[in-house]
Short mmCIF file of C-alpha atoms in Angstrom, two decimals:
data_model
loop_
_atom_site.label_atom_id
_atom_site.label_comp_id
_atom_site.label_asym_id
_atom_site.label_seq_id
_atom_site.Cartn_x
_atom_site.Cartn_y
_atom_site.Cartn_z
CA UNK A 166 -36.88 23.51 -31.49
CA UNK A 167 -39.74 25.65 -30.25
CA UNK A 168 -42.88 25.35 -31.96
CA UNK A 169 -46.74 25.68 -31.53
CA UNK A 170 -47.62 22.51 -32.08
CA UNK A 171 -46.90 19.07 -30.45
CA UNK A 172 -44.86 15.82 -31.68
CA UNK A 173 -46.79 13.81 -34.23
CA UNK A 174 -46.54 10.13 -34.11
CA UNK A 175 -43.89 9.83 -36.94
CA UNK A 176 -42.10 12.75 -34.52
CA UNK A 177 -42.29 10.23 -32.09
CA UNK A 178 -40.82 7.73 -33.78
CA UNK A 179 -38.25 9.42 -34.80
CA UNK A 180 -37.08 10.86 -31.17
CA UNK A 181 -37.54 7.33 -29.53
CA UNK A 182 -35.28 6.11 -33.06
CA UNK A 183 -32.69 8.75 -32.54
CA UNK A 184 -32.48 8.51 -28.75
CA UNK A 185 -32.22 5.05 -29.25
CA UNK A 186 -29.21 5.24 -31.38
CA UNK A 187 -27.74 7.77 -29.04
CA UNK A 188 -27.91 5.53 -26.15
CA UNK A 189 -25.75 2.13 -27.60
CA UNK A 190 -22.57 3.95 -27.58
CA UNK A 191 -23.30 5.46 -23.60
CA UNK A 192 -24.20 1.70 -22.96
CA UNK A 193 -21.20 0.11 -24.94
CA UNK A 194 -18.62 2.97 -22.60
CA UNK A 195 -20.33 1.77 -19.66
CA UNK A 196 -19.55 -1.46 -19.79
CA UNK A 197 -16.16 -1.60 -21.25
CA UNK A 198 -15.17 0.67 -18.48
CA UNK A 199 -17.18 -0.91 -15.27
CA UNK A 200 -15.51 -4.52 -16.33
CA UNK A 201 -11.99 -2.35 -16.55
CA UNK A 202 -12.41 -1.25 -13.42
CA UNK A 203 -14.04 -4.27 -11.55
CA UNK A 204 -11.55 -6.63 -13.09
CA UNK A 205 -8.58 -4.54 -11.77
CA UNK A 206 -9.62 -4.77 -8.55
CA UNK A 207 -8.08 -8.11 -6.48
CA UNK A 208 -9.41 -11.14 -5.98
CA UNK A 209 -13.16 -12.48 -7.97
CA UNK A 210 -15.86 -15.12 -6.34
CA UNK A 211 -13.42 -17.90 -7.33
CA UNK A 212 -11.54 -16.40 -4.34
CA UNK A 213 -15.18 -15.87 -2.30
CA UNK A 214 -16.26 -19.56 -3.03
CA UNK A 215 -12.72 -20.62 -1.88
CA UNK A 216 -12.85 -18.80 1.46
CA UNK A 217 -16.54 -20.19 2.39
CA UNK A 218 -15.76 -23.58 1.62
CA UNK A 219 -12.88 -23.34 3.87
CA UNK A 220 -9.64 -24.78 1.47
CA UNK A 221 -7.58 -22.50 -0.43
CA UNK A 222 -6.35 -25.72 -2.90
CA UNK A 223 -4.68 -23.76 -5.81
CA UNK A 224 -5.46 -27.05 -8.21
CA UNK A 225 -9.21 -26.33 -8.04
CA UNK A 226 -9.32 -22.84 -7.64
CA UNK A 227 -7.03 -22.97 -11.05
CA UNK A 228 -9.88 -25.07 -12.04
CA UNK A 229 -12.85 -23.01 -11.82
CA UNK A 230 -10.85 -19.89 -13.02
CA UNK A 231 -10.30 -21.89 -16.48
CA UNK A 232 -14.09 -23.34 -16.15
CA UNK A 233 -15.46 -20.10 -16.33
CA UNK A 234 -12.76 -18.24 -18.02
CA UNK A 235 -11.29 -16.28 -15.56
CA UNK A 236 -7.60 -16.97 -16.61
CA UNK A 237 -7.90 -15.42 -19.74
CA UNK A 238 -6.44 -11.99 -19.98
CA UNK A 239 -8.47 -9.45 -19.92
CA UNK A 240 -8.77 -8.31 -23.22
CA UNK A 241 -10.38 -11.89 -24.19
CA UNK A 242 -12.67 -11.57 -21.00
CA UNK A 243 -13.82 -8.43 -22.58
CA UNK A 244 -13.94 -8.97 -26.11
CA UNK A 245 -16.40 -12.56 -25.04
CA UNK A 246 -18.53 -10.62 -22.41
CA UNK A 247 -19.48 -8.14 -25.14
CA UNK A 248 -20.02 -10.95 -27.94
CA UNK A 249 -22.67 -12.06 -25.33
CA UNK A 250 -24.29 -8.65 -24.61
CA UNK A 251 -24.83 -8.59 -28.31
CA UNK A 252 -26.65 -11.70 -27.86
CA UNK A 253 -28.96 -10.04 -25.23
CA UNK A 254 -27.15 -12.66 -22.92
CA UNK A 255 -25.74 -11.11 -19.82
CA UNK A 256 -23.44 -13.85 -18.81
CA UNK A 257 -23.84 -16.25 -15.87
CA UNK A 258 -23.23 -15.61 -12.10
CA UNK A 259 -20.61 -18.12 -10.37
CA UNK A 260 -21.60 -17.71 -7.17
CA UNK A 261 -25.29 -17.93 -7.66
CA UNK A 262 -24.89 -20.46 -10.24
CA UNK A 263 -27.53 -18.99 -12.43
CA UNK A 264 -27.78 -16.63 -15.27
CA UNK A 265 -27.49 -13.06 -14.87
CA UNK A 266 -30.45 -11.78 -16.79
CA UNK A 267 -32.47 -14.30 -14.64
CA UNK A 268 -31.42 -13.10 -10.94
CA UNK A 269 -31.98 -9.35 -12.75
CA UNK A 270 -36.03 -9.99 -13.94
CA UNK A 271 -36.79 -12.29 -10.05
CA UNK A 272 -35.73 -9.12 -8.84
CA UNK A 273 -36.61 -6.43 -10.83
CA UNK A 274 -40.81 -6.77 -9.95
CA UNK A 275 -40.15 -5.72 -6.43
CA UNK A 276 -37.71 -2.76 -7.08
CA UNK A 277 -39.61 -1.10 -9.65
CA UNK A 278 -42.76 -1.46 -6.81
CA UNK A 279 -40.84 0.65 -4.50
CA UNK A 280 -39.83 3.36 -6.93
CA UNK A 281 -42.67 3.62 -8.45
CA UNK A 282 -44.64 3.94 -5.27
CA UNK A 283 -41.14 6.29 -4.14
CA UNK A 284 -41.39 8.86 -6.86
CA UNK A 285 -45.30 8.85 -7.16
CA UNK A 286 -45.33 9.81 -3.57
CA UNK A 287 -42.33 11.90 -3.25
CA UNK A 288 -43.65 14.04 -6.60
CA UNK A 289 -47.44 14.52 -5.17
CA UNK A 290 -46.39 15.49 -1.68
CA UNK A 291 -43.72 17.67 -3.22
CA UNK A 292 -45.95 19.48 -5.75
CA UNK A 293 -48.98 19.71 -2.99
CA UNK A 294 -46.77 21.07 -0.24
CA UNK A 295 -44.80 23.05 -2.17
CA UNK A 296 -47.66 24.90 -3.99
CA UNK A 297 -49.10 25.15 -0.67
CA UNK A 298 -46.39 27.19 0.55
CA UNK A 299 -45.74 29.63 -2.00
CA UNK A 300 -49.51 30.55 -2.03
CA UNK A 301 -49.04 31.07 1.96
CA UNK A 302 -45.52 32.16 1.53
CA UNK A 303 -44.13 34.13 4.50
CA UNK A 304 -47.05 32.78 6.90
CA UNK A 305 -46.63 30.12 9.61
CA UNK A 306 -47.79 27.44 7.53
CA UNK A 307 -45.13 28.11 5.46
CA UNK A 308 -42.18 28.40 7.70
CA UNK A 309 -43.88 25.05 8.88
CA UNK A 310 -43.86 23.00 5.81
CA UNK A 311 -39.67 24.89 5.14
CA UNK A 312 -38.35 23.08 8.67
CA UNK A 313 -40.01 19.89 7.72
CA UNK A 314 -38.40 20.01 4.07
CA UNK A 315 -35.38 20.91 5.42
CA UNK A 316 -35.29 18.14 8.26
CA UNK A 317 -36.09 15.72 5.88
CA UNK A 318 -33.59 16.89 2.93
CA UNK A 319 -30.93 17.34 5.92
CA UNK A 320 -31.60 13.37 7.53
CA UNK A 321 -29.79 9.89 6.05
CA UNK A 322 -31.95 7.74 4.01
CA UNK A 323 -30.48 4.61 6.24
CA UNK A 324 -31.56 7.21 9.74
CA UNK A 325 -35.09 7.43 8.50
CA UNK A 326 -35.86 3.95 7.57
CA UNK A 327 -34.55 2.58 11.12
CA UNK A 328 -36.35 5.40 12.68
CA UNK A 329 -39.20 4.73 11.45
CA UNK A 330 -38.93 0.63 12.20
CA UNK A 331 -38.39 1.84 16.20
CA UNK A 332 -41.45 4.03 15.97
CA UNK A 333 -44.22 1.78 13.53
CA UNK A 334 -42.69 -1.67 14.09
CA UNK A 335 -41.26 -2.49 17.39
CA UNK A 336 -43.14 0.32 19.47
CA UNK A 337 -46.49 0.33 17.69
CA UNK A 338 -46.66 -3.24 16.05
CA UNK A 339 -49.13 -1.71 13.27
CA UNK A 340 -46.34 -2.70 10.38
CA UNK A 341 -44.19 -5.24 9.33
CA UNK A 342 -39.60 -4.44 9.76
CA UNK A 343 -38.57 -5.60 6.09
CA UNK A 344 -39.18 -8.39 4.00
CA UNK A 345 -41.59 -8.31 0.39
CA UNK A 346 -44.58 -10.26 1.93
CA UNK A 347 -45.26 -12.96 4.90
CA UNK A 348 -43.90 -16.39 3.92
CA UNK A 349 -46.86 -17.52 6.43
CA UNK A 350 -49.54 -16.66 3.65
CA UNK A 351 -47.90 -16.98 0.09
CA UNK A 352 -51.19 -19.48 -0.41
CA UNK A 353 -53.71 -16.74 0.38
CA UNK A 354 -55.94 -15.44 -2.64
CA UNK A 355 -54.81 -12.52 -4.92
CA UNK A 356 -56.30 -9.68 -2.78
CA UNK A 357 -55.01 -10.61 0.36
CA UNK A 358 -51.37 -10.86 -0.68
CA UNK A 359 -51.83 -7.50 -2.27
CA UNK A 360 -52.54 -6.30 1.05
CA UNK A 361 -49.85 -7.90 2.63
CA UNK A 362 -47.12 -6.77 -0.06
CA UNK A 363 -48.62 -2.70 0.88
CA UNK A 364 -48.19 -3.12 4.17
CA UNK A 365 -44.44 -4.22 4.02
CA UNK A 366 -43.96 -1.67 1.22
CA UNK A 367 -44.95 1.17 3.17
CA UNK A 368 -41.99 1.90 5.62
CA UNK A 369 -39.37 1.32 2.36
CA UNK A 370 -41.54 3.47 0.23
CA UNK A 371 -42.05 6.01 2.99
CA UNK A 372 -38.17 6.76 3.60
CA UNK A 373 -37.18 6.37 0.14
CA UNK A 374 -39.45 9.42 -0.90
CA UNK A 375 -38.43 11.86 2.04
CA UNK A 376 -35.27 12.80 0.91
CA UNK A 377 -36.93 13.59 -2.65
CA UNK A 378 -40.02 15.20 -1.16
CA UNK A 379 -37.55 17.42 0.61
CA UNK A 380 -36.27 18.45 -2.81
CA UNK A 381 -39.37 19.03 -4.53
CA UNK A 382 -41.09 20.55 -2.46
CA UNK A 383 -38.71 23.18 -1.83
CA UNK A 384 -38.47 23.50 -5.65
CA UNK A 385 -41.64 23.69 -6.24
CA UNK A 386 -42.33 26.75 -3.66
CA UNK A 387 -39.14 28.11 -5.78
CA UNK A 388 -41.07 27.82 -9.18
CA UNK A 389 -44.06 28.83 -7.75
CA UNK A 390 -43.06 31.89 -6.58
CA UNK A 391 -41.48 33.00 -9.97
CA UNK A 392 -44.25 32.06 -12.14
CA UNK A 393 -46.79 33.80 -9.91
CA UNK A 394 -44.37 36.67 -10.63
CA UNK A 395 -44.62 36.98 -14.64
CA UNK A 396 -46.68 39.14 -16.78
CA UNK A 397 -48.82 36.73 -18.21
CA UNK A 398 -50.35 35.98 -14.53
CA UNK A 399 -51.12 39.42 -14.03
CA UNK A 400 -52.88 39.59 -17.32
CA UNK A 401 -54.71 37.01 -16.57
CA UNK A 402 -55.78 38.16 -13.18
CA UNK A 403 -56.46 41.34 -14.56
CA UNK A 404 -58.81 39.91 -17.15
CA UNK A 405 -60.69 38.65 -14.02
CA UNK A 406 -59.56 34.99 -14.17
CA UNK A 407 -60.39 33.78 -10.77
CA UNK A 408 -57.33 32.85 -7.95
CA UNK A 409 -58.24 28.72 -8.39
CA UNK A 410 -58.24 28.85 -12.39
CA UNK A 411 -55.26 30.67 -12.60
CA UNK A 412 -53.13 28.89 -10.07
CA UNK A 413 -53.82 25.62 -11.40
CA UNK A 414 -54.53 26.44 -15.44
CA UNK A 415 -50.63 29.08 -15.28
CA UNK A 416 -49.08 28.96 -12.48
CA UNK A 417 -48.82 25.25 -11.41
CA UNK A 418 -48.53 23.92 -14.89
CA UNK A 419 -45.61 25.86 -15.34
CA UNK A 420 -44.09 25.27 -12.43
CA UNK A 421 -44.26 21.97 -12.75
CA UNK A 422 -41.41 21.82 -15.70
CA UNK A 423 -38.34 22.26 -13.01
CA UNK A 424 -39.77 19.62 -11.10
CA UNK A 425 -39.76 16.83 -14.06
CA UNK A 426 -36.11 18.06 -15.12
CA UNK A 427 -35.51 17.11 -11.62
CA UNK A 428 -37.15 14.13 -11.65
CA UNK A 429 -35.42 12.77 -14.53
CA UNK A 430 -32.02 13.57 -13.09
CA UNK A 431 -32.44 12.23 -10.19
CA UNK A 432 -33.92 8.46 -11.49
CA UNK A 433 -29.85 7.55 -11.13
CA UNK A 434 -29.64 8.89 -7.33
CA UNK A 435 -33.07 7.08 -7.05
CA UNK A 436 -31.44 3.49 -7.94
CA UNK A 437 -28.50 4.29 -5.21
CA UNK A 438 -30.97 4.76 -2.43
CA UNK A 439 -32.95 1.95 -2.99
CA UNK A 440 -30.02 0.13 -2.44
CA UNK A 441 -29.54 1.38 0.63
CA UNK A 442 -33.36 1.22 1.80
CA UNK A 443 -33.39 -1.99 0.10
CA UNK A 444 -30.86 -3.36 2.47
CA UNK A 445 -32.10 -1.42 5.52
CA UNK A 446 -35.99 -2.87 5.43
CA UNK A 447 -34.46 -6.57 3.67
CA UNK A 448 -36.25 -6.01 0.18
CA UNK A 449 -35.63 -8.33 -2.03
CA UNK A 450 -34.64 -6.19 -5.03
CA UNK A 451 -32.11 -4.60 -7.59
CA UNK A 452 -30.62 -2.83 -4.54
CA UNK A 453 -29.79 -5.87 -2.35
CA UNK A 454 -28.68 -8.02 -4.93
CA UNK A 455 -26.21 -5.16 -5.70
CA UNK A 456 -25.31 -5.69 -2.28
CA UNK A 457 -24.77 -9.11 -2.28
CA UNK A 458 -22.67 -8.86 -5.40
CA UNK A 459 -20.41 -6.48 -4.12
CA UNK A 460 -19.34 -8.46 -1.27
CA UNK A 461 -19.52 -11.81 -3.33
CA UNK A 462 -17.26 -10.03 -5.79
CA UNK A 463 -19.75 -11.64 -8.24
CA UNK A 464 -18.74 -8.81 -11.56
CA UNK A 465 -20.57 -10.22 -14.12
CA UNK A 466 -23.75 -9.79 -11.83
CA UNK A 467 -22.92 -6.20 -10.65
CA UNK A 468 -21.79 -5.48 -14.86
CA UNK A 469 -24.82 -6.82 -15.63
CA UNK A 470 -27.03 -4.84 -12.79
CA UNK A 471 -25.01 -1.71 -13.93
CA UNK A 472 -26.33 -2.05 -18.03
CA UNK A 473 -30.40 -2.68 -16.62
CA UNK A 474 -30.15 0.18 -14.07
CA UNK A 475 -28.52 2.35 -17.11
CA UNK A 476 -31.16 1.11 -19.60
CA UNK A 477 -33.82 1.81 -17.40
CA UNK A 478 -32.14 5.64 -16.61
CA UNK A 479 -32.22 6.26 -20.15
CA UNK A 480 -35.40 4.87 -21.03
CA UNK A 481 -37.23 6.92 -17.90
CA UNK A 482 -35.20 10.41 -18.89
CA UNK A 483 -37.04 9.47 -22.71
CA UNK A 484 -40.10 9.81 -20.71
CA UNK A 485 -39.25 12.91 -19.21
CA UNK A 486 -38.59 14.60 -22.28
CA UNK A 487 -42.06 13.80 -23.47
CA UNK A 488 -43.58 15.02 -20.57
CA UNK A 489 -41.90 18.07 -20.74
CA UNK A 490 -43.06 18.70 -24.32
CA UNK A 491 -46.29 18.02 -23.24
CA UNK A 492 -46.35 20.32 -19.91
CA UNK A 493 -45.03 23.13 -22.75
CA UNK A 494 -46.48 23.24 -26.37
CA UNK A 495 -43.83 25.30 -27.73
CA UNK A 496 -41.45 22.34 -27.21
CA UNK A 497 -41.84 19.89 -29.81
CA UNK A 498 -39.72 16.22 -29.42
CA UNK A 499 -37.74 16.06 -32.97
#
């Protein structure tokens, strides 16, 4: 509903309530039909343990199938593995012998680093550059900053990140290939491990936000150009509003409401390629423990990987809608 006026805190409350409420059915679908589907595939990390350990004994793979449940049918698998998501317990990995929701929160920390850091720096260069071009639109600098959107929009995530490992890690030496930190100085202070954790985030962070600086920047020229191209901006240039106030008081405010509709559809998209930067630079995140899963065939990890990275979607797209009602005053959260 369009209004004049903002949400109030009870307003708040009551979109954050309703949202809420909306979002336990979209979880509940989700994970009846990802342990469908994972179930029906062959084979589970009964079979994985099997093959590593080298014996295929049917006695004690029988064994650890009844020890953890996995001869039930699958209607009883189901109806316990949602008894325990109502218990905020997300079951228990066999293959990593620990609890789901534990492996999830060790590596949660780094992955929401590199997005974070990702869609910080893929928004700002976006906005800059794009604004930048529509205000020199049809000029060299703005063919300039088009071909390197358009590179960088048209090149693989996985392309980039071992491009850029050739170029600042084995030519130049100035950063580190992969990894979180240097296991030579987890016992240096605070500050110095903070430094060490930026410098292996930067080549992860970097490629990750290409691809969406690509995007937005492109979409913000877009935005740009049609705002600059509406009758209030020509009253207000005509009332003698200088070029600075009303670029950046009109036009970029206003431009900037395609870019978070973007932004929150894209926070799924975001999750898949940090699973593949993730694995690319050795990050030890959401991304590569999805990676490990899959070829562990470890479901109740990937089920419960697939419910956080939903939660989290959800929760961020909340956000968006707030900041959208607060980019635009005549759109009031109810």
């Amino acid at each position: 509903m369009a209004t004049a006026t903002r949400a109030q805190p009870n307003g708040l409350a009551r979109f954050f309530a309703r949202r809420l409420l909306q979002a336990v059915p979209v979880l509940l679908g989700i994970v009846i039909f990802s342990f469908v589907i994972l179930h029906l595939a062959p084979g589970d990390a009964v079979d994985v343990m099997a093959g590593e350990a080298g014996t295929g004994d049917a006695a004690y793979m029988a064994e650890l199938r009844a020890k953890y449940g996995l001869d039930q049918p699958l209607p009883v698998q189901l109806l316990r593995y949602g008894t325990q998501i109502l218990q905020l317990d997300l079951g228990y990995s066999i293959r990593n012998n620990s609890p789901v929701r534990d492996l999830i929160l060790q590596r949660l920390g780094p992955t929401l680093i590199l997005m974070s850091v990702s869609i910080v720096g893929s928004v700002a260069m976006g906005v800059l550059f794009g604004a930048i071009a529509a205000i020199r639109r049809n000029t060299l600098l703005d063919d300039l900053i088009s071909l390197v959107a358009l590179l960088a929009y048209a090149m693989p995530i996985f392309w980039i990140g071992l491009m850029l490992i050739i170029l600042f890690s084995v030519t130049l030496g100035v950063l580190p290939s992969g990894g979180f930190m240097d296991v030579a100085r987890q016992d240096v202070g605070p500050l110095a491990r903070a430094v060490d954790i930026g410098r292996h985030l930067v080549l992860p962070a970097l490629t990750l936000s290409l691809f969406y600086f690509a995007i937005y920047t492109r979409l913000m020229r877009a935005s740009m150009l049609e705002v600059m191209g509406l009758d209030y901006i020509r009253t207000a240039r005509a009332k003698g509003l200088g070029a600075a106030k009303v670029t950046i008081r009109h036009v970029v405010r206003n431009a900037l409401l395609p870019i978070v509709t973007m932004l929150g559809m894209q926070m799924a998209s975001l999750l898949g390629g940090a699973v593949v930067v993730e694995t690319v630079f050795n990050w030890p995140g959401i991304g590569r423990l999805t990676y490990d899963a899959v070829f562990q065939r470890d479901y109740a990890l990937l089920i419960g990987i697939l419910l956080m990275s939903s939660a989290l979607v959800i929760f961020i797209n909340m956000l968006v809608d707030l900041a959208y009602s607060w980019l635009d005053p005549r759109i009031k959260a109810r």
